[in-house]
Amino acid sequence: MNDRIPSLLPANPGHQFVVYADACSGVPDALHERTFASVNNVVRRLHPAPEFILFPGDEIIGLTTDADALRAQWRHWFEVEMAWLDRRVVPLWHTTGNHTTYDEMSEAVFREVLKLPHNGPPGQQGLSYWVRRDDLVLVFVHTLWSGLGGEGHVETDWLQAVLEQHKDARHKLVLGHHPVYPINGFSGSYQREIGHEYSARFWDILVRADVTAYLCSHILAFDVQVHRGVLQICTAGAGTAHRMPDGVEYLHCVQAALDQHGLRYQVLDTEGVVREQLAWPLPALDPTAWAPLPRGISLAPLSGTPASGTVVALKLSGRTAAGTAAPQTLLCTPAPDVIAPLWLGLRGPNQTLTLILGRERGRSPHYWVGPDLGAGSDFDLDIALYPDMGPGGVLWRRSGDARWTSFTAISATGLERLSWPANWCVGHGEGGPEDKRYAGQRLDVAASVIASA
């Protein structure tokens, strides 16, 4: 085949696989049958073929009260739309979804048709389950169990027990249909994320178990963000024709490789073009590579559009002022006759670390919100600006901590669209030394431009 798409390959030992979701198909000659086929055509071109495929929900349109109609959709999905896949060679594992398991009847049909492992918690056999492949454990959670309340409700004791049982696994992936953290500004407990009463404990379990990533779908987008070192990767582009939002998101599949160096992936659109890619974790920050940025003068650490894999790392330390809520600049990138395209500073009485990114003339900027530093407080932070992560690519951690966390944002795009200006200012805004100046007693800023592996 001359139209093969090269797969990312892991080091030995390792795993390479595909994850995609939200086809909402299963109906002959319907729109989603055609869109799903366009994504499947890309998966079929991957070489070598994936070792396994993960599908975190909403294979079929579902949402019917007729159990026979639901079974017919599943038959069409497996016997016609996925007939190209030999599941004896390439296993296909699923999570439940809001189109497929929306009540007790649909849960029963899901169990009956998919025949997934029955090693889940009481009442959820065949809905929640785990799979072990050598040094990899895959844990599939049911984020809308009828026995707990339906959509957005998820059991966590079993998840914790399974991850403890498989603590010897080098690699751990957890899959569920609903995100834990909002994506692209589309937010709402139970309907767009798991319920707020579960989210903190759920993520604590992943962090303590050193899970690499939580793979989810539901929001019709591709998105990656990180919270306390654990990735949340959302892929919901397998065929559902709607986008969240239109004009930015696109139909896609994700091909990934996992090995002792970490996780790498490529996001492929329906033409087989790599639209996004990532290598994780970030490389270690070399303490000898920091260049101090003197306060109040302009520098040029980089300009233009950086190559894929480029990370701009910042080290911020100092002591905040007391009794001020006005914006204070840590650094910004001035440009002629426009508000600074990038501004990083403190805002409000809690002195909240905030990045503001300009888009275009006459349009409101987008905000990324980090931790509160507090008034009259010492701080020592690492910041990473990683365009390959899209809106999740503004990261922070306290110095000495190895785990990164994405700033909160509602934007569907991030630094990947920024043409980096040549000049940076430290301690004041683009209007000069008195413009939004830093009011604290001390501010030290250092920068390093590094390349991800």
Tab-separated table of C-alpha atoms in Angstrom:
chain	number	residue	atom	x	y	z
A	1	MET	CA	0.000	0.000	0.000
A	2	ASN	CA	1.425	3.374	-0.980
A	3	ASP	CA	-0.991	5.283	1.233
A	4	ARG	CA	0.261	3.803	4.488
A	5	ILE	CA	0.515	6.065	7.510
A	6	PRO	CA	3.584	5.328	9.669
A	7	SER	CA	2.663	4.392	13.213
A	8	LEU	CA	4.610	5.690	16.171
A	9	LEU	CA	6.517	2.724	17.545
A	10	PRO	CA	7.552	2.132	21.147
A	11	ALA	CA	10.915	1.041	22.384
A	12	ASN	CA	11.102	-2.574	23.469
A	13	PRO	CA	9.216	-3.383	25.625
A	14	GLY	CA	6.249	-1.148	24.874
A	15	HIS	CA	2.805	-0.849	23.367
A	16	GLN	CA	1.305	0.924	20.363
A	17	PHE	CA	-2.435	1.374	19.987
A	18	VAL	CA	-5.277	3.516	18.669
A	19	VAL	CA	-7.897	5.336	20.709
A	20	TYR	CA	-10.953	6.987	19.172
A	21	ALA	CA	-14.587	7.387	20.167
A	22	ASP	CA	-18.010	8.948	19.617
A	23	ALA	CA	-19.147	7.614	16.248
A	24	CYS	CA	-22.866	7.626	17.162
A	25	SER	CA	-23.433	5.335	14.189
A	26	GLY	CA	-25.076	1.922	13.711
A	27	VAL	CA	-27.788	3.099	11.289
A	28	PRO	CA	-27.421	2.092	7.614
A	29	ASP	CA	-26.973	4.961	5.128
A	30	ALA	CA	-27.097	7.623	7.854
A	31	LEU	CA	-24.725	10.598	8.039
A	32	HIS	CA	-22.643	9.145	10.849
A	33	GLU	CA	-22.056	5.929	8.936
A	34	ARG	CA	-20.218	7.994	6.297
A	35	THR	CA	-18.263	10.135	8.764
A	36	PHE	CA	-17.284	7.096	10.842
A	37	ALA	CA	-16.082	5.350	7.670
A	38	SER	CA	-13.832	8.319	6.871
A	39	VAL	CA	-12.062	7.911	10.219
A	40	ASN	CA	-11.895	4.122	9.930
A	41	ASN	CA	-10.197	4.510	6.559
A	42	VAL	CA	-7.348	6.314	8.340
A	43	VAL	CA	-7.071	3.677	11.084
A	44	ARG	CA	-6.881	0.993	8.380
A	45	ARG	CA	-3.934	2.784	6.738
A	46	LEU	CA	-1.759	2.710	9.858
A	47	HIS	CA	1.376	0.604	9.467
A	48	PRO	CA	2.079	-1.399	11.413
A	49	ALA	CA	-1.470	-1.969	12.576
A	50	PRO	CA	-2.241	-1.174	16.222
A	51	GLU	CA	-1.756	-3.914	18.781
A	52	PHE	CA	-5.190	-3.058	20.197
A	53	ILE	CA	-7.894	-0.407	19.877
A	54	LEU	CA	-9.589	1.515	22.696
A	55	PHE	CA	-13.041	3.011	22.133
A	56	PRO	CA	-14.232	5.067	25.129
A	57	GLY	CA	-17.909	5.100	24.261
A	58	ASP	CA	-20.804	6.113	22.009
A	59	GLU	CA	-20.222	3.654	19.205
A	60	ILE	CA	-23.888	3.796	18.150
A	61	ILE	CA	-26.572	6.482	18.162
A	62	GLY	CA	-28.630	4.492	20.688
A	63	LEU	CA	-30.951	6.446	22.961
A	64	THR	CA	-33.985	4.324	22.121
A	65	THR	CA	-36.484	2.537	24.344
A	66	ASP	CA	-36.591	-0.408	21.910
A	67	ALA	CA	-34.096	-3.102	22.942
A	68	ASP	CA	-34.346	-4.852	19.555
A	69	ALA	CA	-33.572	-1.592	17.730
A	70	LEU	CA	-30.553	-1.151	20.005
A	71	ARG	CA	-29.332	-4.667	19.210
A	72	ALA	CA	-29.796	-3.978	15.497
A	73	GLN	CA	-27.588	-0.894	15.740
A	74	TRP	CA	-24.895	-2.882	17.501
A	75	ARG	CA	-25.108	-5.620	14.840
A	76	HIS	CA	-24.691	-3.097	12.040
A	77	TRP	CA	-21.787	-1.429	13.847
A	78	PHE	CA	-19.859	-4.684	14.372
A	79	GLU	CA	-20.868	-6.719	11.318
A	80	VAL	CA	-20.822	-3.950	8.706
A	81	GLU	CA	-19.005	-0.807	9.888
A	82	MET	CA	-16.238	-2.637	11.776
A	83	ALA	CA	-16.179	-5.761	9.593
A	84	TRP	CA	-12.716	-4.734	8.342
A	85	LEU	CA	-11.201	-5.341	11.795
A	86	ASP	CA	-10.165	-8.863	12.817
A	87	ARG	CA	-10.788	-8.572	16.545
A	88	ARG	CA	-9.034	-11.892	17.164
A	89	VAL	CA	-5.797	-10.224	16.014
A	90	VAL	CA	-6.436	-6.646	17.167
A	91	PRO	CA	-8.586	-6.624	20.321
A	92	LEU	CA	-11.163	-3.842	20.625
A	93	TRP	CA	-12.107	-2.688	24.129
A	94	HIS	CA	-14.913	-0.294	24.968
A	95	THR	CA	-16.262	1.896	27.722
A	96	THR	CA	-19.900	2.607	28.317
A	97	GLY	CA	-21.351	5.897	27.031
A	98	ASN	CA	-24.409	8.094	27.286
A	99	HIS	CA	-25.709	6.886	23.883
A	100	THR	CA	-25.207	3.210	24.755
A	101	THR	CA	-25.877	2.722	28.488
A	102	TYR	CA	-28.486	5.298	29.503
A	103	ASP	CA	-30.781	3.029	31.567
A	104	GLU	CA	-30.988	-0.536	32.919
A	105	MET	CA	-32.280	-1.936	29.603
A	106	SER	CA	-29.418	-0.472	27.569
A	107	GLU	CA	-26.888	-1.625	30.165
A	108	ALA	CA	-28.249	-5.159	29.795
A	109	VAL	CA	-27.977	-4.984	26.001
A	110	PHE	CA	-24.421	-3.627	26.300
A	111	ARG	CA	-23.436	-6.622	28.474
A	112	GLU	CA	-25.181	-9.070	26.150
A	113	VAL	CA	-23.683	-7.773	22.902
A	114	LEU	CA	-20.137	-6.792	23.881
A	115	LYS	CA	-19.364	-9.653	26.269
A	116	LEU	CA	-16.600	-7.731	28.032
A	117	PRO	CA	-14.747	-9.136	31.061
A	118	HIS	CA	-16.949	-9.674	34.121
A	119	ASN	CA	-14.352	-8.579	36.674
A	120	GLY	CA	-16.002	-5.285	37.618
A	121	PRO	CA	-17.589	-4.206	40.904
A	122	PRO	CA	-20.884	-5.734	42.111
A	123	GLY	CA	-23.710	-4.775	39.765
A	124	GLN	CA	-21.323	-3.522	37.076
A	125	GLN	CA	-19.934	-6.765	35.680
A	126	GLY	CA	-19.463	-6.314	31.946
A	127	LEU	CA	-19.752	-2.531	32.309
A	128	SER	CA	-16.661	-1.716	34.390
A	129	TYR	CA	-13.702	-4.072	33.965
A	130	TRP	CA	-9.932	-4.314	33.690
A	131	VAL	CA	-7.502	-5.891	31.220
A	132	ARG	CA	-3.834	-6.739	31.865
A	133	ARG	CA	-1.340	-6.883	28.964
A	134	ASP	CA	2.143	-7.684	30.241
A	135	ASP	CA	3.348	-4.500	31.989
A	136	LEU	CA	0.209	-2.515	31.076
A	137	VAL	CA	-3.077	-2.453	32.957
A	138	LEU	CA	-6.181	-0.904	31.383
A	139	VAL	CA	-9.030	-0.030	33.737
A	140	PHE	CA	-12.437	0.820	32.235
A	141	VAL	CA	-14.886	2.676	34.464
A	142	HIS	CA	-18.641	3.134	33.980
A	143	THR	CA	-19.274	6.861	34.419
A	144	LEU	CA	-23.066	6.610	34.330
A	145	TRP	CA	-24.083	3.542	36.296
A	146	SER	CA	-27.850	3.375	36.793
A	147	GLY	CA	-27.347	1.770	40.201
A	148	LEU	CA	-25.553	4.868	41.475
A	149	GLY	CA	-27.713	7.537	39.854
A	150	GLY	CA	-27.043	7.452	36.118
A	151	GLU	CA	-25.078	9.907	34.011
A	152	GLY	CA	-22.064	11.455	35.715
A	153	HIS	CA	-22.072	9.009	38.636
A	154	VAL	CA	-19.074	6.712	39.016
A	155	GLU	CA	-17.869	4.176	41.591
A	156	THR	CA	-14.366	4.806	42.966
A	157	ASP	CA	-13.632	2.145	45.630
A	158	TRP	CA	-13.286	-0.563	42.974
A	159	LEU	CA	-11.039	1.672	40.865
A	160	GLN	CA	-8.717	2.194	43.809
A	161	ALA	CA	-8.653	-1.536	44.590
A	162	VAL	CA	-7.862	-2.543	40.997
A	163	LEU	CA	-5.015	-0.048	40.694
A	164	GLU	CA	-3.618	-1.283	44.006
A	165	GLN	CA	-3.924	-4.879	42.778
A	166	HIS	CA	-1.882	-3.961	39.694
A	167	LYS	CA	0.600	-1.621	41.323
A	168	ASP	CA	3.424	-3.665	39.776
A	169	ALA	CA	2.342	-2.604	36.266
A	170	ARG	CA	4.819	-0.194	34.684
A	171	HIS	CA	2.016	1.479	32.702
A	172	LYS	CA	-1.499	2.277	33.893
A	173	LEU	CA	-4.280	3.757	31.760
A	174	VAL	CA	-7.789	4.454	33.041
A	175	LEU	CA	-10.657	4.933	30.601
A	176	GLY	CA	-14.129	6.372	31.043
A	177	HIS	CA	-16.607	8.180	28.850
A	178	HIS	CA	-16.998	11.460	30.761
A	179	PRO	CA	-14.089	13.847	31.388
A	180	VAL	CA	-13.156	14.861	34.899
A	181	TYR	CA	-11.982	18.368	33.962
A	182	PRO	CA	-13.898	20.688	31.584
A	183	ILE	CA	-12.829	20.932	27.948
A	184	ASN	CA	-12.952	23.999	25.664
A	185	GLY	CA	-15.283	25.795	28.078
A	186	PHE	CA	-17.988	23.133	27.765
A	187	SER	CA	-18.728	22.472	31.401
A	188	GLY	CA	-21.495	21.015	33.509
A	189	SER	CA	-21.427	18.492	36.328
A	190	TYR	CA	-23.033	15.099	35.479
A	191	GLN	CA	-23.776	16.010	31.855
A	192	ARG	CA	-20.354	17.096	30.581
A	193	GLU	CA	-18.084	15.856	33.389
A	194	ILE	CA	-18.435	13.310	36.133
A	195	GLY	CA	-20.275	14.619	39.186
A	196	HIS	CA	-18.465	17.140	41.347
A	197	GLU	CA	-18.742	14.892	44.416
A	198	TYR	CA	-16.619	12.216	42.688
A	199	SER	CA	-14.018	14.233	40.797
A	200	ALA	CA	-11.537	15.021	43.600
A	201	ARG	CA	-11.410	11.464	44.952
A	202	PHE	CA	-11.323	10.006	41.439
A	203	TRP	CA	-8.284	12.102	40.485
A	204	ASP	CA	-6.562	11.532	43.839
A	205	ILE	CA	-6.729	7.801	43.128
A	206	LEU	CA	-5.103	8.255	39.722
A	207	VAL	CA	-2.341	10.456	41.135
A	208	ARG	CA	-1.526	8.098	44.005
A	209	ALA	CA	-1.419	5.117	41.639
A	210	ASP	CA	0.923	6.934	39.225
A	211	VAL	CA	-1.491	6.524	36.310
A	212	THR	CA	-0.111	7.844	33.014
A	213	ALA	CA	-3.390	9.077	31.567
A	214	TYR	CA	-7.159	9.110	31.882
A	215	LEU	CA	-8.608	8.556	28.390
A	216	CYS	CA	-12.125	9.870	27.823
A	217	SER	CA	-14.419	11.224	25.135
A	218	HIS	CA	-17.983	12.701	25.243
A	219	ILE	CA	-16.946	16.308	24.459
A	220	LEU	CA	-16.684	16.368	20.655
A	221	ALA	CA	-13.106	17.556	20.507
A	222	PHE	CA	-9.511	16.525	20.910
A	223	ASP	CA	-7.985	17.897	24.092
A	224	VAL	CA	-5.084	17.178	26.411
A	225	GLN	CA	-4.373	18.667	29.816
A	226	VAL	CA	-2.497	17.531	32.889
A	227	HIS	CA	-3.397	17.694	36.573
A	228	ARG	CA	-0.821	16.793	39.222
A	229	GLY	CA	1.152	14.821	36.674
A	230	VAL	CA	-1.707	12.730	35.233
A	231	LEU	CA	-2.834	13.447	31.672
A	232	GLN	CA	-6.497	13.791	30.727
A	233	ILE	CA	-6.784	12.990	27.008
A	234	CYS	CA	-10.162	13.521	25.368
A	235	THR	CA	-10.774	12.063	21.913
A	236	ALA	CA	-14.311	12.273	20.555
A	237	GLY	CA	-13.902	12.593	16.815
A	238	ALA	CA	-14.743	9.147	15.416
A	239	GLY	CA	-17.717	10.305	13.379
A	240	THR	CA	-20.272	12.371	15.262
A	241	ALA	CA	-20.830	15.263	12.865
A	242	HIS	CA	-21.099	18.010	15.476
A	243	ARG	CA	-18.030	19.785	16.879
A	244	MET	CA	-17.350	21.533	20.188
A	245	PRO	CA	-16.675	24.095	18.784
A	246	ASP	CA	-17.148	24.071	15.022
A	247	GLY	CA	-14.298	25.604	13.056
A	248	VAL	CA	-11.662	24.414	15.527
A	249	GLU	CA	-12.261	20.735	16.262
A	250	TYR	CA	-12.254	18.013	13.610
A	251	LEU	CA	-12.907	14.308	13.042
A	252	HIS	CA	-9.879	12.304	14.110
A	253	CYS	CA	-8.279	9.243	15.633
A	254	VAL	CA	-5.266	9.049	17.951
A	255	GLN	CA	-2.387	6.635	17.454
A	256	ALA	CA	-0.106	6.308	20.467
A	257	ALA	CA	3.057	4.580	21.658
A	258	LEU	CA	3.825	3.844	25.294
A	259	ASP	CA	7.184	2.707	26.623
A	260	GLN	CA	9.718	3.339	29.392
A	261	HIS	CA	10.319	6.843	28.035
A	262	GLY	CA	6.648	7.825	28.355
A	263	LEU	CA	3.697	8.407	26.049
A	264	ARG	CA	3.782	9.769	22.496
A	265	TYR	CA	0.810	10.270	20.238
A	266	GLN	CA	-0.226	11.659	16.872
A	267	VAL	CA	-3.743	12.942	16.137
A	268	LEU	CA	-4.759	12.145	12.559
A	269	ASP	CA	-7.601	13.821	10.664
A	270	THR	CA	-9.689	12.137	7.931
A	271	GLU	CA	-6.981	12.853	5.341
A	272	GLY	CA	-4.373	11.113	7.485
A	273	VAL	CA	-2.651	14.420	8.265
A	274	VAL	CA	-1.023	14.774	11.693
A	275	ARG	CA	-2.860	17.730	13.225
A	276	GLU	CA	-1.489	17.468	16.780
A	277	GLN	CA	1.240	15.484	18.516
A	278	LEU	CA	2.789	15.173	21.944
A	279	ALA	CA	5.632	13.578	23.857
A	280	TRP	CA	5.133	13.199	27.614
A	281	PRO	CA	6.541	13.651	30.190
A	282	LEU	CA	8.354	16.922	29.689
A	283	PRO	CA	12.140	16.637	29.763
A	284	ALA	CA	13.811	17.421	33.046
A	285	LEU	CA	14.723	21.068	33.460
A	286	ASP	CA	18.503	21.504	33.354
A	287	PRO	CA	19.504	23.866	36.187
A	288	THR	CA	22.520	25.017	34.169
A	289	ALA	CA	20.367	26.113	31.196
A	290	TRP	CA	18.499	28.949	32.922
A	291	ALA	CA	19.099	32.473	31.622
A	292	PRO	CA	18.107	35.220	34.105
A	293	LEU	CA	15.766	37.860	32.703
A	294	PRO	CA	16.731	41.198	34.298
A	295	ARG	CA	13.755	43.177	35.501
A	296	GLY	CA	12.608	46.057	33.362
A	297	ILE	CA	14.482	45.317	30.140
A	298	SER	CA	13.532	43.521	26.939
A	299	LEU	CA	15.061	40.252	25.780
A	300	ALA	CA	14.551	37.854	22.892
A	301	PRO	CA	14.544	34.197	24.067
A	302	LEU	CA	12.761	33.115	20.877
A	303	SER	CA	10.641	34.537	18.113
A	304	GLY	CA	8.302	33.329	15.394
A	305	THR	CA	6.685	29.890	15.506
A	306	PRO	CA	8.748	27.320	17.442
A	307	ALA	CA	9.206	23.781	16.138
A	308	SER	CA	7.009	20.997	17.452
A	309	GLY	CA	8.282	19.756	20.786
A	310	THR	CA	9.566	23.156	21.893
A	311	VAL	CA	8.924	24.083	25.532
A	312	VAL	CA	9.520	27.549	26.979
A	313	ALA	CA	10.278	27.050	30.667
A	314	LEU	CA	10.223	29.872	33.219
A	315	LYS	CA	11.378	29.963	36.808
A	316	LEU	CA	9.565	32.577	38.913
A	317	SER	CA	10.430	33.438	42.476
A	318	GLY	CA	9.904	36.401	44.753
A	319	ARG	CA	7.646	37.880	47.399
A	320	THR	CA	4.253	39.344	46.580
A	321	ALA	CA	3.057	42.752	47.734
A	322	ALA	CA	0.417	43.273	50.405
A	323	GLY	CA	-2.712	45.359	50.021
A	324	THR	CA	-3.021	45.467	46.236
A	325	ALA	CA	-5.434	43.881	43.786
A	326	ALA	CA	-4.380	45.702	40.628
A	327	PRO	CA	-2.803	43.719	37.777
A	328	GLN	CA	0.953	43.264	38.223
A	329	THR	CA	3.185	42.145	35.381
A	330	LEU	CA	5.662	39.313	35.795
A	331	LEU	CA	6.518	39.343	32.111
A	332	CYS	CA	4.891	40.279	28.815
A	333	THR	CA	5.664	40.401	25.114
A	334	PRO	CA	5.103	43.937	23.806
A	335	ALA	CA	4.170	44.490	20.154
A	336	PRO	CA	3.654	47.789	18.287
A	337	ASP	CA	0.219	49.419	18.575
A	338	VAL	CA	-1.541	46.429	20.198
A	339	ILE	CA	-2.178	45.111	23.677
A	340	ALA	CA	0.596	42.656	24.579
A	341	PRO	CA	-0.056	39.348	22.765
A	342	LEU	CA	1.111	37.477	25.872
A	343	TRP	CA	0.933	38.750	29.456
A	344	LEU	CA	1.773	36.760	32.580
A	345	GLY	CA	1.159	38.307	35.961
A	346	LEU	CA	-0.905	38.569	39.137
A	347	ARG	CA	-4.520	39.759	39.315
A	348	GLY	CA	-6.983	40.389	42.132
A	349	PRO	CA	-6.756	40.433	45.932
A	350	ASN	CA	-5.586	36.799	46.030
A	351	GLN	CA	-2.838	37.690	43.530
A	352	THR	CA	-3.911	34.940	41.142
A	353	LEU	CA	-1.295	33.854	38.623
A	354	THR	CA	-2.849	34.555	35.211
A	355	LEU	CA	-1.767	34.310	31.602
A	356	ILE	CA	-3.624	36.483	29.089
A	357	LEU	CA	-3.261	35.680	25.409
A	358	GLY	CA	-4.318	38.123	22.702
A	359	ARG	CA	-5.860	36.711	19.557
A	360	GLU	CA	-6.556	39.462	17.038
A	361	ARG	CA	-7.311	43.146	16.929
A	362	GLY	CA	-10.679	44.066	18.335
A	363	ARG	CA	-11.318	40.654	19.911
A	364	SER	CA	-11.271	39.906	23.615
A	365	PRO	CA	-8.195	38.035	24.860
A	366	HIS	CA	-8.295	34.561	26.386
A	367	TYR	CA	-7.397	33.848	30.027
A	368	TRP	CA	-5.482	30.999	31.669
A	369	VAL	CA	-5.831	30.911	35.452
A	370	GLY	CA	-3.248	29.381	37.754
A	371	PRO	CA	-2.775	29.249	41.540
A	372	ASP	CA	-3.402	32.034	44.058
A	373	LEU	CA	-0.045	33.249	45.367
A	374	GLY	CA	-1.575	35.327	48.174
A	375	ALA	CA	-0.578	38.721	49.527
A	376	GLY	CA	2.776	39.213	51.223
A	377	SER	CA	3.855	35.651	50.421
A	378	ASP	CA	7.016	34.050	49.122
A	379	PHE	CA	6.684	32.011	45.923
A	380	ASP	CA	8.948	29.763	43.874
A	381	LEU	CA	7.341	28.295	40.763
A	382	ASP	CA	8.190	26.588	37.501
A	383	ILE	CA	6.080	27.488	34.467
A	384	ALA	CA	6.080	25.576	31.172
A	385	LEU	CA	4.608	26.905	27.941
A	386	TYR	CA	4.119	23.887	25.671
A	387	PRO	CA	2.326	24.753	22.403
A	388	ASP	CA	1.927	21.081	21.415
A	389	MET	CA	-0.617	20.681	24.234
A	390	GLY	CA	-3.025	23.279	22.832
A	391	PRO	CA	-5.124	24.978	25.522
A	392	GLY	CA	-3.705	22.590	28.151
A	393	GLY	CA	-0.163	23.727	27.407
A	394	VAL	CA	0.181	26.441	30.058
A	395	LEU	CA	1.567	24.492	33.022
A	396	TRP	CA	2.752	25.215	36.537
A	397	ARG	CA	4.259	23.463	39.515
A	398	ARG	CA	5.944	24.491	42.725
A	399	SER	CA	9.726	24.260	42.527
A	400	GLY	CA	10.876	20.861	43.720
A	401	ASP	CA	7.627	19.156	42.684
A	402	ALA	CA	7.899	16.802	39.699
A	403	ARG	CA	4.184	16.960	38.774
A	404	TRP	CA	2.811	19.547	36.364
A	405	THR	CA	-0.731	20.965	36.294
A	406	SER	CA	-2.447	22.833	33.462
A	407	PHE	CA	-3.823	26.300	34.105
A	408	THR	CA	-7.616	26.474	33.933
A	409	ALA	CA	-8.893	27.810	30.607
A	410	ILE	CA	-12.039	27.888	28.496
A	411	SER	CA	-10.290	28.424	25.156
A	412	ALA	CA	-10.344	25.785	22.421
A	413	THR	CA	-6.869	26.791	21.215
A	414	GLY	CA	-3.662	27.670	22.997
A	415	LEU	CA	-0.134	28.825	22.313
A	416	GLU	CA	0.096	26.840	19.077
A	417	ARG	CA	-1.336	29.834	17.214
A	418	LEU	CA	0.966	32.401	18.801
A	419	SER	CA	3.724	33.953	16.728
A	420	TRP	CA	6.183	34.676	19.489
A	421	PRO	CA	7.357	38.319	19.526
A	422	ALA	CA	11.077	39.020	19.713
A	423	ASN	CA	10.939	41.201	22.846
A	424	TRP	CA	9.953	40.303	26.389
A	425	CYS	CA	9.549	42.719	29.299
A	426	VAL	CA	9.936	41.741	32.937
A	427	GLY	CA	8.222	43.496	35.821
A	428	HIS	CA	6.074	45.940	33.829
A	429	GLY	CA	3.540	46.043	31.007
A	430	GLU	CA	3.897	47.056	27.390
A	431	GLY	CA	3.223	50.724	28.260
A	432	GLY	CA	6.521	51.280	30.053
A	433	PRO	CA	8.053	51.059	33.558
A	434	GLU	CA	4.907	52.271	35.363
A	435	ASP	CA	2.412	50.185	33.378
A	436	LYS	CA	1.000	47.340	35.497
A	437	ARG	CA	4.300	47.167	37.310
A	438	TYR	CA	5.123	44.407	39.738
A	439	ALA	CA	4.628	45.752	43.275
A	440	GLY	CA	6.235	42.982	45.317
A	441	GLN	CA	9.470	43.239	47.263
A	442	ARG	CA	11.340	40.764	45.059
A	443	LEU	CA	10.997	39.214	41.611
A	444	ASP	CA	13.439	36.874	39.896
A	445	VAL	CA	12.656	35.430	36.456
A	446	ALA	CA	14.753	32.992	34.451
A	447	ALA	CA	13.972	31.290	31.139
A	448	SER	CA	15.057	28.220	29.233
A	449	VAL	CA	13.982	26.995	25.798
A	450	ILE	CA	14.082	23.197	25.618
A	451	ALA	CA	13.020	20.510	23.172
A	452	SER	CA	10.710	17.688	24.192
A	453	ALA	CA	11.880	14.177	23.413
